[in-house]
PDB file of C-alpha atoms and ligand atoms in Angstrom:
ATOM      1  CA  UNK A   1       0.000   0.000   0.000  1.00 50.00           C
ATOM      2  CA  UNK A   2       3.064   2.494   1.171  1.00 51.00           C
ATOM      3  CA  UNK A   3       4.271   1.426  -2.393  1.00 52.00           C
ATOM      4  CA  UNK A   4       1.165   2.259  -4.128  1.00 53.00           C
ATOM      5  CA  UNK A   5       0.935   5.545  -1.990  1.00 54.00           C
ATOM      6  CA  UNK A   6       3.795   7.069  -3.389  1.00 60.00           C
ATOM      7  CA  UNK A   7       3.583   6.506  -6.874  1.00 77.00           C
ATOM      8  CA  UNK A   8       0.539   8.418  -6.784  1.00 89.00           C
ATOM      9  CA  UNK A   9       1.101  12.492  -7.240  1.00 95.00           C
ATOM     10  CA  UNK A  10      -0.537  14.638  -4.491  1.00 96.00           C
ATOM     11  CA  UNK A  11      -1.800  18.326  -5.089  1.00 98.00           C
ATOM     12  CA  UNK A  12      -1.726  20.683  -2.055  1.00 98.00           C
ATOM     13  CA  UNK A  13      -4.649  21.869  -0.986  1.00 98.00           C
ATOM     14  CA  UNK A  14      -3.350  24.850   0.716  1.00 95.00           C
ATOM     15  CA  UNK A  15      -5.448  24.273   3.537  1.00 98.00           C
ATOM     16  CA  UNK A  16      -3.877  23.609   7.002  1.00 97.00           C
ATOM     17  CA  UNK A  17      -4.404  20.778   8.757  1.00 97.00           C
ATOM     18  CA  UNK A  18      -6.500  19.111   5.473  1.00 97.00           C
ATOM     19  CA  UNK A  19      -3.411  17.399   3.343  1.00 96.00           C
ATOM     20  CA  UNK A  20      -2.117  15.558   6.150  1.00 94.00           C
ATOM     21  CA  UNK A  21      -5.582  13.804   6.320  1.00 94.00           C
ATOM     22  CA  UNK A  22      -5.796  13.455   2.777  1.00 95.00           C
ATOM     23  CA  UNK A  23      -1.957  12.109   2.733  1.00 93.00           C
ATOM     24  CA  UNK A  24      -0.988  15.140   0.867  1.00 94.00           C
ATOM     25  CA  UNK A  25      -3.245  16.449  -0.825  1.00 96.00           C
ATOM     26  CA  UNK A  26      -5.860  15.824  -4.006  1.00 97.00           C
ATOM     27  CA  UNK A  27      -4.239  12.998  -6.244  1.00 97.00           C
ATOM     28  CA  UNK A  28      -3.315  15.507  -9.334  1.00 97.00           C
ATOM     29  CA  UNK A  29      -5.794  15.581 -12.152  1.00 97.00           C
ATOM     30  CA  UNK A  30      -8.927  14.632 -10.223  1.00 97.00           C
ATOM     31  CA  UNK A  31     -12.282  16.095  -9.683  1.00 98.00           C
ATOM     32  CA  UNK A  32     -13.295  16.880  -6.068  1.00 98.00           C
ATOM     33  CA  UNK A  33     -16.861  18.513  -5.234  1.00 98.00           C
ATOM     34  CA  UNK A  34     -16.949  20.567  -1.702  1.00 98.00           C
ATOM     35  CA  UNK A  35     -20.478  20.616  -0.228  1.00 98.00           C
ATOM     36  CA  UNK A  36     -22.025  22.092   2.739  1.00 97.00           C
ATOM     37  CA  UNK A  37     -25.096  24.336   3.844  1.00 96.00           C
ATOM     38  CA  UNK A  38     -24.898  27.883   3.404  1.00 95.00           C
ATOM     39  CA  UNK A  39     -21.752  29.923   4.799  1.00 97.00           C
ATOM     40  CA  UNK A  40     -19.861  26.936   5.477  1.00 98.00           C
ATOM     41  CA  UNK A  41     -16.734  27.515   3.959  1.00 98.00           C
ATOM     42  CA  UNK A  42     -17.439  26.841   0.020  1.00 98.00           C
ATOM     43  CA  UNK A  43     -16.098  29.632  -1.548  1.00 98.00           C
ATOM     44  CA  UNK A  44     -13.768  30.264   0.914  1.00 98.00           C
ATOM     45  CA  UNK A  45     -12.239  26.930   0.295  1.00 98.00           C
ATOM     46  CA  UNK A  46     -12.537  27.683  -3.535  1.00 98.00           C
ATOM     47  CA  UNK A  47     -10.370  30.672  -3.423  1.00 98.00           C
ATOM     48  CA  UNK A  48      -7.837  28.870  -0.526  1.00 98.00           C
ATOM     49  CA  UNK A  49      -7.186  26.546  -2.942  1.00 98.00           C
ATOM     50  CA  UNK A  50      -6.253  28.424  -6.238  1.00 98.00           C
ATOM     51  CA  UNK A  51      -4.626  30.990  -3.905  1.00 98.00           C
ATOM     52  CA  UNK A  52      -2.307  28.413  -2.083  1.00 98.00           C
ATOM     53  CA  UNK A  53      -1.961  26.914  -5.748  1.00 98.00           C
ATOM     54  CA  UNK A  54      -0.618  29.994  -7.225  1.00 98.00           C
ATOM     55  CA  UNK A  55       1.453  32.072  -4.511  1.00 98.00           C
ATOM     56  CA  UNK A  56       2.794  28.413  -2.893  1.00 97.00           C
ATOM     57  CA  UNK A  57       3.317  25.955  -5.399  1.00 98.00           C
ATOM     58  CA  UNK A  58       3.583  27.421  -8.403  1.00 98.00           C
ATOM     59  CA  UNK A  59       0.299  26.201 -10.251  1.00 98.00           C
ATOM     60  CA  UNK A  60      -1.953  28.534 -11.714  1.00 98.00           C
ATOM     61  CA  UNK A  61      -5.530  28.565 -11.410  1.00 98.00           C
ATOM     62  CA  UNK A  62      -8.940  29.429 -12.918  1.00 98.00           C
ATOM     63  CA  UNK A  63     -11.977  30.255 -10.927  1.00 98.00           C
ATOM     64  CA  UNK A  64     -15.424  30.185 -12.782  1.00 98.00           C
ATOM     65  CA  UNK A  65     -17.808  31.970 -10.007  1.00 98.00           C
ATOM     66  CA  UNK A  66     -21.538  31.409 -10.793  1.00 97.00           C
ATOM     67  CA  UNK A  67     -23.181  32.833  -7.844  1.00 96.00           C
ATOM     68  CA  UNK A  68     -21.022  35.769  -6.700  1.00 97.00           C
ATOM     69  CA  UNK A  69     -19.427  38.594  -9.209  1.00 97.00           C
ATOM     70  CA  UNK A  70     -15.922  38.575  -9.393  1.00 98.00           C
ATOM     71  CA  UNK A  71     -15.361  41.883  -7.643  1.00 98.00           C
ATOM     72  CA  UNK A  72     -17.452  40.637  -4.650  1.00 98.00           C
ATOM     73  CA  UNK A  73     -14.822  37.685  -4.360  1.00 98.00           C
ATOM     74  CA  UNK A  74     -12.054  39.772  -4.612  1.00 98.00           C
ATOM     75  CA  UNK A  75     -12.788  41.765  -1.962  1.00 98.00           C
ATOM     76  CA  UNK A  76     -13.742  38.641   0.517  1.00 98.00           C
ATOM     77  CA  UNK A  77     -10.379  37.103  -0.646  1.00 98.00           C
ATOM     78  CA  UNK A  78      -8.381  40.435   0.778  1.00 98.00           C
ATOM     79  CA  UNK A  79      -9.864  39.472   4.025  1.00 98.00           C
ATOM     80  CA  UNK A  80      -7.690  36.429   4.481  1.00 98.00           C
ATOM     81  CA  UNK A  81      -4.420  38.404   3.006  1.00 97.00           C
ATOM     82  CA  UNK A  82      -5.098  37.173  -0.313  1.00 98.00           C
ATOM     83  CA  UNK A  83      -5.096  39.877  -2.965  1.00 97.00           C
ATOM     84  CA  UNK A  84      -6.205  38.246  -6.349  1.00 98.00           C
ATOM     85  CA  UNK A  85      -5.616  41.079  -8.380  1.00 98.00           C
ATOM     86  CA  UNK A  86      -1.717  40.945  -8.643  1.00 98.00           C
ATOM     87  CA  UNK A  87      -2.307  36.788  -9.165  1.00 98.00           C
ATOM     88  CA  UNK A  88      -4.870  38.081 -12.037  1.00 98.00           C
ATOM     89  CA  UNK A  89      -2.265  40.734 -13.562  1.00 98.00           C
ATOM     90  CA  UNK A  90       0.896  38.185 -13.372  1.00 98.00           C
ATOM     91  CA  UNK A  91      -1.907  35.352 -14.825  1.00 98.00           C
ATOM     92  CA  UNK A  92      -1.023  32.996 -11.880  1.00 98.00           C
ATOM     93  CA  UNK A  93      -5.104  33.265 -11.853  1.00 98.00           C
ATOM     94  CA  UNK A  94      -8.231  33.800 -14.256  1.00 98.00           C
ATOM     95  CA  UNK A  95     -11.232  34.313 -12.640  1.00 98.00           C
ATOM     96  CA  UNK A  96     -14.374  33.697 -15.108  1.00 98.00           C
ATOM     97  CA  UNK A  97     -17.483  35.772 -14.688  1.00 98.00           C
ATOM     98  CA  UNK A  98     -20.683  33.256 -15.538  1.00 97.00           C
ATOM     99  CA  UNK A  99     -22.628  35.005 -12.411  1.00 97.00           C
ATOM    100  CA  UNK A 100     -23.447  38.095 -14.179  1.00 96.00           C
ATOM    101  CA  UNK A 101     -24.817  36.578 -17.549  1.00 94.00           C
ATOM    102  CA  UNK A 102     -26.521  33.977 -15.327  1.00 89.00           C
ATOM    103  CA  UNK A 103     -28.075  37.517 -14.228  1.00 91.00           C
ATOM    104  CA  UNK A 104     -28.445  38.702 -17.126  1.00 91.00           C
ATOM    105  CA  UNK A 105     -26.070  41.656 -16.238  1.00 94.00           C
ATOM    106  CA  UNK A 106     -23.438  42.726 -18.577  1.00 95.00           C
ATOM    107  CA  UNK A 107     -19.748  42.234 -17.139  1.00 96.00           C
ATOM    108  CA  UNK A 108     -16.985  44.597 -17.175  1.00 96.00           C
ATOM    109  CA  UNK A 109     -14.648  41.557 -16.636  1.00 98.00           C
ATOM    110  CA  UNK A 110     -12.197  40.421 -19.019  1.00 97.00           C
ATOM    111  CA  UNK A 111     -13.097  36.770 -18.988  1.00 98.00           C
ATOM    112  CA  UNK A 112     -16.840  36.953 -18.678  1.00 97.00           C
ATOM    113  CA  UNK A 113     -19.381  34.950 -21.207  1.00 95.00           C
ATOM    114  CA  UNK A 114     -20.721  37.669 -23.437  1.00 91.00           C
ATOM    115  CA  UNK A 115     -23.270  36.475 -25.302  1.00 89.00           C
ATOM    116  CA  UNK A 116     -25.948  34.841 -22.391  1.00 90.00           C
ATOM    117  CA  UNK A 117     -25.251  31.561 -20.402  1.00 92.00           C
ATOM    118  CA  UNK A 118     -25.075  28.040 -21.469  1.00 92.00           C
ATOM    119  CA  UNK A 119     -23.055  25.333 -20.255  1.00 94.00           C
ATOM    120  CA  UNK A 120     -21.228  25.128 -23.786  1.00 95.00           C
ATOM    121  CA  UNK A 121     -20.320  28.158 -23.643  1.00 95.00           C
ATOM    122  CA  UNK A 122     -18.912  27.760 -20.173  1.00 97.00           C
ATOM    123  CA  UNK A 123     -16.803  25.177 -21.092  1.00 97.00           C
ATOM    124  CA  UNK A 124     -15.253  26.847 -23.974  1.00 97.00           C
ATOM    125  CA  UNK A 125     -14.445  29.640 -21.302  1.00 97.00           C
ATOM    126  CA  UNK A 126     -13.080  27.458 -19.209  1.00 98.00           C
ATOM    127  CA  UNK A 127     -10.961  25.458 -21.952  1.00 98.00           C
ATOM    128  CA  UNK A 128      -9.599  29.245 -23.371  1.00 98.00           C
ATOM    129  CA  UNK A 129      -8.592  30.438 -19.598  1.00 98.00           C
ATOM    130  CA  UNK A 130      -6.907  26.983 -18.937  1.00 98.00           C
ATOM    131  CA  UNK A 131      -5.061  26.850 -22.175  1.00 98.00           C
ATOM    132  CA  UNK A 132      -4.121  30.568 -22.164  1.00 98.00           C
ATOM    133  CA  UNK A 133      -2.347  30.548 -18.272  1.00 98.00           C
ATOM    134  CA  UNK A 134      -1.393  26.852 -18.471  1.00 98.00           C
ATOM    135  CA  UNK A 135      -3.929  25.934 -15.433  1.00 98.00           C
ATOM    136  CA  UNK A 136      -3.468  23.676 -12.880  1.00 98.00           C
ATOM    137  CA  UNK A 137      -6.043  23.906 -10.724  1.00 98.00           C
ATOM    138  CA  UNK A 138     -10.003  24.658 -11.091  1.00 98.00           C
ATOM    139  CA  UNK A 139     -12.677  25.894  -8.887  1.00 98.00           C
ATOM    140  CA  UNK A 140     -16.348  25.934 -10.042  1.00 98.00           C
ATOM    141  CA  UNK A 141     -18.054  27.713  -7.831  1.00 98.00           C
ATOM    142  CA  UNK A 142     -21.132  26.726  -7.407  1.00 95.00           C
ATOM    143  CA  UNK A 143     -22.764  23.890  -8.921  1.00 96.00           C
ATOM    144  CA  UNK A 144     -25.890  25.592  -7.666  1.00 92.00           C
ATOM    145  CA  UNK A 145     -25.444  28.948 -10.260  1.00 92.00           C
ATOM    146  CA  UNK A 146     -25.925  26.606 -13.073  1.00 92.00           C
ATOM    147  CA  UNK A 147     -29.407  26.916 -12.400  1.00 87.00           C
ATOM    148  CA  UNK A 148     -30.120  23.204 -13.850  1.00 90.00           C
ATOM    149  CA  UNK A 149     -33.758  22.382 -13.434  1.00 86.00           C
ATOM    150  CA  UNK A 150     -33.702  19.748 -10.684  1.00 83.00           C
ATOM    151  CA  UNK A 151     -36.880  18.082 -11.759  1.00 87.00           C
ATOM    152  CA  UNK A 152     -35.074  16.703 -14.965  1.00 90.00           C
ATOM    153  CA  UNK A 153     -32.762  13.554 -13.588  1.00 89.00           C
ATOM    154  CA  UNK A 154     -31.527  13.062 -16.771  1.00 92.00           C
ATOM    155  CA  UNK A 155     -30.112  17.307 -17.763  1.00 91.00           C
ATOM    156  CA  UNK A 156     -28.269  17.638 -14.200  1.00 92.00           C
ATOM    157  CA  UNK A 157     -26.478  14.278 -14.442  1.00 94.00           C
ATOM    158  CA  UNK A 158     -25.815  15.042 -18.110  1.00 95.00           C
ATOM    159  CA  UNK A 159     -24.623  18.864 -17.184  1.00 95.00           C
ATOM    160  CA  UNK A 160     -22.905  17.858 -14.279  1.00 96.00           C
ATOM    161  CA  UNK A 161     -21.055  14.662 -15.997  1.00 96.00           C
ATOM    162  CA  UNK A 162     -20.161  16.865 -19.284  1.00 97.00           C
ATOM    163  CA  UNK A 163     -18.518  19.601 -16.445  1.00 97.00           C
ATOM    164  CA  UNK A 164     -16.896  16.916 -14.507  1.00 96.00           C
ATOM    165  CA  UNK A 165     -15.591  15.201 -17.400  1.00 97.00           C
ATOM    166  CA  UNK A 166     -14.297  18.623 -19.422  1.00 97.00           C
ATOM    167  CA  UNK A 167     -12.277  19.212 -16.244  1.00 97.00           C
ATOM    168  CA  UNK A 168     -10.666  16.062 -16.432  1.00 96.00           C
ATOM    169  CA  UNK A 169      -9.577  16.042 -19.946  1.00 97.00           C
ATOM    170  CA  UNK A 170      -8.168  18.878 -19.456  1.00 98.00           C
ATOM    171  CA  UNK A 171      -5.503  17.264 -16.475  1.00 97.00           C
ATOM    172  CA  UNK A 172      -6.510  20.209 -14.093  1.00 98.00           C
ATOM    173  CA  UNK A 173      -7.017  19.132 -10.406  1.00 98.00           C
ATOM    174  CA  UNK A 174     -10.152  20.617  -9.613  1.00 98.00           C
ATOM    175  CA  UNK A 175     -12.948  21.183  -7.122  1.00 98.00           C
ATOM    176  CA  UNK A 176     -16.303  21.497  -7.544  1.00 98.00           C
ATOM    177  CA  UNK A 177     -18.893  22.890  -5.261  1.00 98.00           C
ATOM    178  CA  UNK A 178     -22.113  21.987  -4.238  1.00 97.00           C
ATOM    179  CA  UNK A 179     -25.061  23.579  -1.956  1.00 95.00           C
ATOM    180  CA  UNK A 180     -26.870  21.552   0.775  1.00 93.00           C
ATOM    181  CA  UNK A 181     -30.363  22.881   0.995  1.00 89.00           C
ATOM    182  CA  UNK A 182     -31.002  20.895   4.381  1.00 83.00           C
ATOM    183  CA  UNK A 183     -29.772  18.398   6.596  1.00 79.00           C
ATOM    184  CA  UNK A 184     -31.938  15.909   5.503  1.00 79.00           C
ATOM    185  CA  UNK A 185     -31.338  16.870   1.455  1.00 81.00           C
ATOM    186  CA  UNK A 186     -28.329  14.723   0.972  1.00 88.00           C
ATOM    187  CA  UNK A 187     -24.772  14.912   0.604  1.00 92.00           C
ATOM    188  CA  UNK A 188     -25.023  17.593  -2.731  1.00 91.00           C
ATOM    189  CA  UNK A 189     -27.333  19.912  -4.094  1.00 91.00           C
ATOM    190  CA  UNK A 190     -28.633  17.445  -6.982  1.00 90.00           C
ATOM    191  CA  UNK A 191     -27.791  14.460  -5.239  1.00 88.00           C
ATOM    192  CA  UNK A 192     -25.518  12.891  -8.301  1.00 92.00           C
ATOM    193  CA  UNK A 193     -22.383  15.167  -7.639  1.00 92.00           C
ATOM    194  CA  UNK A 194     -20.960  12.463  -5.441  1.00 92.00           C
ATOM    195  CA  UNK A 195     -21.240   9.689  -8.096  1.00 93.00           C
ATOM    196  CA  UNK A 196     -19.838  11.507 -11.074  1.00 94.00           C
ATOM    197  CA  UNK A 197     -16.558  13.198  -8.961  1.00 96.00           C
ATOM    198  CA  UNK A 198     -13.549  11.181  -7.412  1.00 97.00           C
ATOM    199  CA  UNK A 199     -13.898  12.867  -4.201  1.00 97.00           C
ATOM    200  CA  UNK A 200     -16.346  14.715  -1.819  1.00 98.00           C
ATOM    201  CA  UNK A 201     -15.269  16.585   1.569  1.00 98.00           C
ATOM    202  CA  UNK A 202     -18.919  17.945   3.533  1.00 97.00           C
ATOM    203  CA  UNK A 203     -18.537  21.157   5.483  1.00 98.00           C
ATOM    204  CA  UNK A 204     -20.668  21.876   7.944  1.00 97.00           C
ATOM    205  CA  UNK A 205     -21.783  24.466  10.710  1.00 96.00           C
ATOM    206  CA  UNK A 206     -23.959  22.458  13.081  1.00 94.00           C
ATOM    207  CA  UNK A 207     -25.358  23.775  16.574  1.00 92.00           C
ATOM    208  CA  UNK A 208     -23.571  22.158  19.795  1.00 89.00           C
ATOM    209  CA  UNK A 209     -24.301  23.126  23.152  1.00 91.00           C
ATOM    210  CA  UNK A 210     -26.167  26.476  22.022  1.00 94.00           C
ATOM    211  CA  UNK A 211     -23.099  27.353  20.233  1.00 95.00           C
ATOM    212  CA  UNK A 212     -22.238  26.747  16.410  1.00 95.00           C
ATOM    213  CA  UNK A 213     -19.323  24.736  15.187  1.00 97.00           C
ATOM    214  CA  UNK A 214     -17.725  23.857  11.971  1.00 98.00           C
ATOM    215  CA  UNK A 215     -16.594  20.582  11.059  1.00 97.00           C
ATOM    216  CA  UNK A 216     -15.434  18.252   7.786  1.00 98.00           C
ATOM    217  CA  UNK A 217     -16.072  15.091   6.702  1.00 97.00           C
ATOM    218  CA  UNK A 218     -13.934  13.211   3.830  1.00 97.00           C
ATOM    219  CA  UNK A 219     -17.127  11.040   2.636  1.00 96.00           C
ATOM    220  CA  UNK A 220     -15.104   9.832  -0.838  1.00 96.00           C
ATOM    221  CA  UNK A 221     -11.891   9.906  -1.560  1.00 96.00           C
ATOM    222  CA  UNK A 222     -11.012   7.804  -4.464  1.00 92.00           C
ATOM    223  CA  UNK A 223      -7.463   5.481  -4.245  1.00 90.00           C
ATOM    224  CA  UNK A 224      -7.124   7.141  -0.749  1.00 90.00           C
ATOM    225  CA  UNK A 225      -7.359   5.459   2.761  1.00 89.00           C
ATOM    226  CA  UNK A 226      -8.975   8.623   4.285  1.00 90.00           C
ATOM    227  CA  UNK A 227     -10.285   8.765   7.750  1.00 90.00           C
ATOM    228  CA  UNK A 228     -13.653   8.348   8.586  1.00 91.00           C
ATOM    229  CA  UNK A 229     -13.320  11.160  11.173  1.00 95.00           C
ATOM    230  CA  UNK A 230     -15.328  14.253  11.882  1.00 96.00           C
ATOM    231  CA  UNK A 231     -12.364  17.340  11.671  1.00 97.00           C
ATOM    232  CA  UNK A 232     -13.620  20.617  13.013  1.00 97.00           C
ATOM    233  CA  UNK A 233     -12.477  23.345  11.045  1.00 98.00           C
ATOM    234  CA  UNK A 234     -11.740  27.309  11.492  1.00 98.00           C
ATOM    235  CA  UNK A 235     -12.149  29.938   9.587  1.00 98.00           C
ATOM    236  CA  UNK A 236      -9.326  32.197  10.485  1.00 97.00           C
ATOM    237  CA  UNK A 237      -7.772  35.890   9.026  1.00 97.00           C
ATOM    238  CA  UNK A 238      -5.852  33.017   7.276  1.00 96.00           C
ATOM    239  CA  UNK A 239      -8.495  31.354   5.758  1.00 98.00           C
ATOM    240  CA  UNK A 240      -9.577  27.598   6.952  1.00 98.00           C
ATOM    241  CA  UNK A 241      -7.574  25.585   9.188  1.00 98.00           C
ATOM    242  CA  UNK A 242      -8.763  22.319  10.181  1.00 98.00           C
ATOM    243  CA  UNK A 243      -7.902  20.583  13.042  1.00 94.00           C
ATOM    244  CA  UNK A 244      -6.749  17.276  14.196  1.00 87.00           C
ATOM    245  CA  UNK A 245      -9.976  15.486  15.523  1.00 78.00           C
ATOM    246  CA  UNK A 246     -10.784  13.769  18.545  1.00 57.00           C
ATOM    247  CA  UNK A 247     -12.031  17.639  19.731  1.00 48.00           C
ATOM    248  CA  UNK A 248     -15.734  16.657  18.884  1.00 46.00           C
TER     249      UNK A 248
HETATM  250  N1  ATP B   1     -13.034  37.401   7.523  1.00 71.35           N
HETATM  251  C1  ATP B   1     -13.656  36.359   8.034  1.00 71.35           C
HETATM  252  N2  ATP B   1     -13.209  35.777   9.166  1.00 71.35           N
HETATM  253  C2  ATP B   1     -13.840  34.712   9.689  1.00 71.35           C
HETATM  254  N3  ATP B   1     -14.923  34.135   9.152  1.00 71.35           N
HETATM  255  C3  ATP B   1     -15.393  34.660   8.028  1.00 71.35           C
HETATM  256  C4  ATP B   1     -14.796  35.794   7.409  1.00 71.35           C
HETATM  257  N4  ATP B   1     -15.480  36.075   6.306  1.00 71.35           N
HETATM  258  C5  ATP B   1     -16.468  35.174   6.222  1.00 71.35           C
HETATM  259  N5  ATP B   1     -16.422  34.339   7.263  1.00 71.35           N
HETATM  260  C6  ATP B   1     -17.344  33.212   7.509  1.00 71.35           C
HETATM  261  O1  ATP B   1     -17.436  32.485   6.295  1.00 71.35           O
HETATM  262  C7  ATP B   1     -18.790  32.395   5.895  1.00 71.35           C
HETATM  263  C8  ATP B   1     -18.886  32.537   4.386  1.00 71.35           C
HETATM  264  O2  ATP B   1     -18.056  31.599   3.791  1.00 71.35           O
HETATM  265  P1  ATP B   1     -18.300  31.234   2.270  1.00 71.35           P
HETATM  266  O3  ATP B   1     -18.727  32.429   1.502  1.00 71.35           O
HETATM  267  O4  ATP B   1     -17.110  30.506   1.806  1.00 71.35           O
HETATM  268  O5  ATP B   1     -19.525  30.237   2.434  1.00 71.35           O
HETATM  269  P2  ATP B   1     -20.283  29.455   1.310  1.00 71.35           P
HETATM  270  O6  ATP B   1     -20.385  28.052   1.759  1.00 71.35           O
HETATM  271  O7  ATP B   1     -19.665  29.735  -0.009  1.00 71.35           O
HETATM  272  O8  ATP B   1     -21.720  30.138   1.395  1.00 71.35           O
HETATM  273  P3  ATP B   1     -22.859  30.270   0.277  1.00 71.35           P
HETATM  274  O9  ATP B   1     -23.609  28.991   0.299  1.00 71.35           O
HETATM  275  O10 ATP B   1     -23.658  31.421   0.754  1.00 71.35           O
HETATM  276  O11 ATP B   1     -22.182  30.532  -1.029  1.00 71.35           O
HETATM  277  C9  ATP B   1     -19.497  33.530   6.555  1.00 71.35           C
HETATM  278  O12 ATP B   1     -20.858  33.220   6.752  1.00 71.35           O
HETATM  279  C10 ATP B   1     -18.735  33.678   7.843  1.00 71.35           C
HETATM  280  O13 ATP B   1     -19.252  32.779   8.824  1.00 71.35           O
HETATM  281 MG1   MG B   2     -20.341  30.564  -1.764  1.00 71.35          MG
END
């Protein structure tokens, strides 16, 4: 197994505490979806990720925001210490704008999709930006923005498997993420997210003791002996650091 282990190329996450668990990080090249409840940590994570990517290791990034404009983000981002801009000028980082033609806005962004949203034209977005900074890493943030009408089974698997499977051709590590309406609503907004990725982590922000605490789960982690543990997590002027568990 050690043997196996190591022939296997890890991907920091960026995220304290979070590769040691995940014995190093994402294998490279694989497609990871984050979910959790609202304000627990998605887009946070998102931006961690491509930050720690691009000022740490030396990978660029692309992040394709659906839900939030691009300005928004860059302005929670300074908040950790991470200033996107210079990462945007230097193209260590693309960040897509789908959220305003989702709104039907117009976008004053240089990557934004001009003519209305569709998921092709998404992915040719996301194919230009990749190809024109070399991309390692990918965040799609959210699943949720692409608006895919949950009563038809068959358009959110095939939407969600076409996304899924554009990132992998592409030999991006990448995450994917994914809104929990409710506790009781499953582990992903459309319930198939799980199946089609090689990996889901579950943040949450659960009530304990009148107070409210934030935790992880690793609930898939393909061609990884993960633990099974519940790791409560932070979210510090640093970002999110996750602890060792055994605390709850
Ligand atoms: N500077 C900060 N320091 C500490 N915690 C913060 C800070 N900024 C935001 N937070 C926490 O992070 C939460 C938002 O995180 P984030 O936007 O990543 O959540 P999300 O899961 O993407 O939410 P949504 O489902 O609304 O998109 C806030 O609700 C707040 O609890
Ligand atoms: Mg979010």
């Amino acid at each position: 197994m050690a043997t196996t282990q190591k022939l296997i190329e890890r991907v920091k996450t960026g995220i304290p505490g979070l590769d040691g668990i995940l014995h190093g990080g994402f294998i490279r090249g694989t497609n990871i979806v984050i979910s959790g409840g609202v304000g627990t940590g998605k887009s946070i994570f998102s931006m961690q990720f491509l930050t720690a990517g691009a000022e740490k290791y030396n990978e660029t990034g692309v992040l394709v925001t659906l839900e939030e404009k691009p300005s928004e983000l860059r302005r929670e981002a300074a908040q950790f210490g991470w200033n996107l801009e210079p990462l945007e000028v230097e193209k260590k980082l693309i960040i897509i704008d789908a959220a305003s033609s989702k709104a039907g806005l117009p976008s004053s962004e240089e990557w934004a999709l001009r003519r209305g949203f569709d998921l092709n034209t998404l992915a040719q977005e996301i194919y230009k930006a990749t190809k024109t900074i070399n991309a390692q890493r990918i965040a799609v943030d959210s699943l949720s923005g692409l608006g895919l009408r949950i009563e038809s089974a068959a358009e959110v698997r095939g939407s969600i498997f076409k996304l899924s499977a554009l990132l992998r051709e592409l030999g991006v590590t990448s995450i994917m993420t994914s809104e929990i309406l409710s506790k009781s609503a499953g582990l992903s907004r459309y319930g198939v997210e799980e199946f089609i990725a090689q990996g889901l982590i579950i943040l949450s922000l659960e009530e304990e003791q009148g107070e409210l605490r934030r935790s992880l789960v690793i609930r898939k982690m393909r061609a990884t002996a993960h633990s099974l543990k519940r790791f409560p997590f932070e979210i510090s002027t640093k970002g999110i650091v996750v602890m060792p568990s055994g605390e709850i």
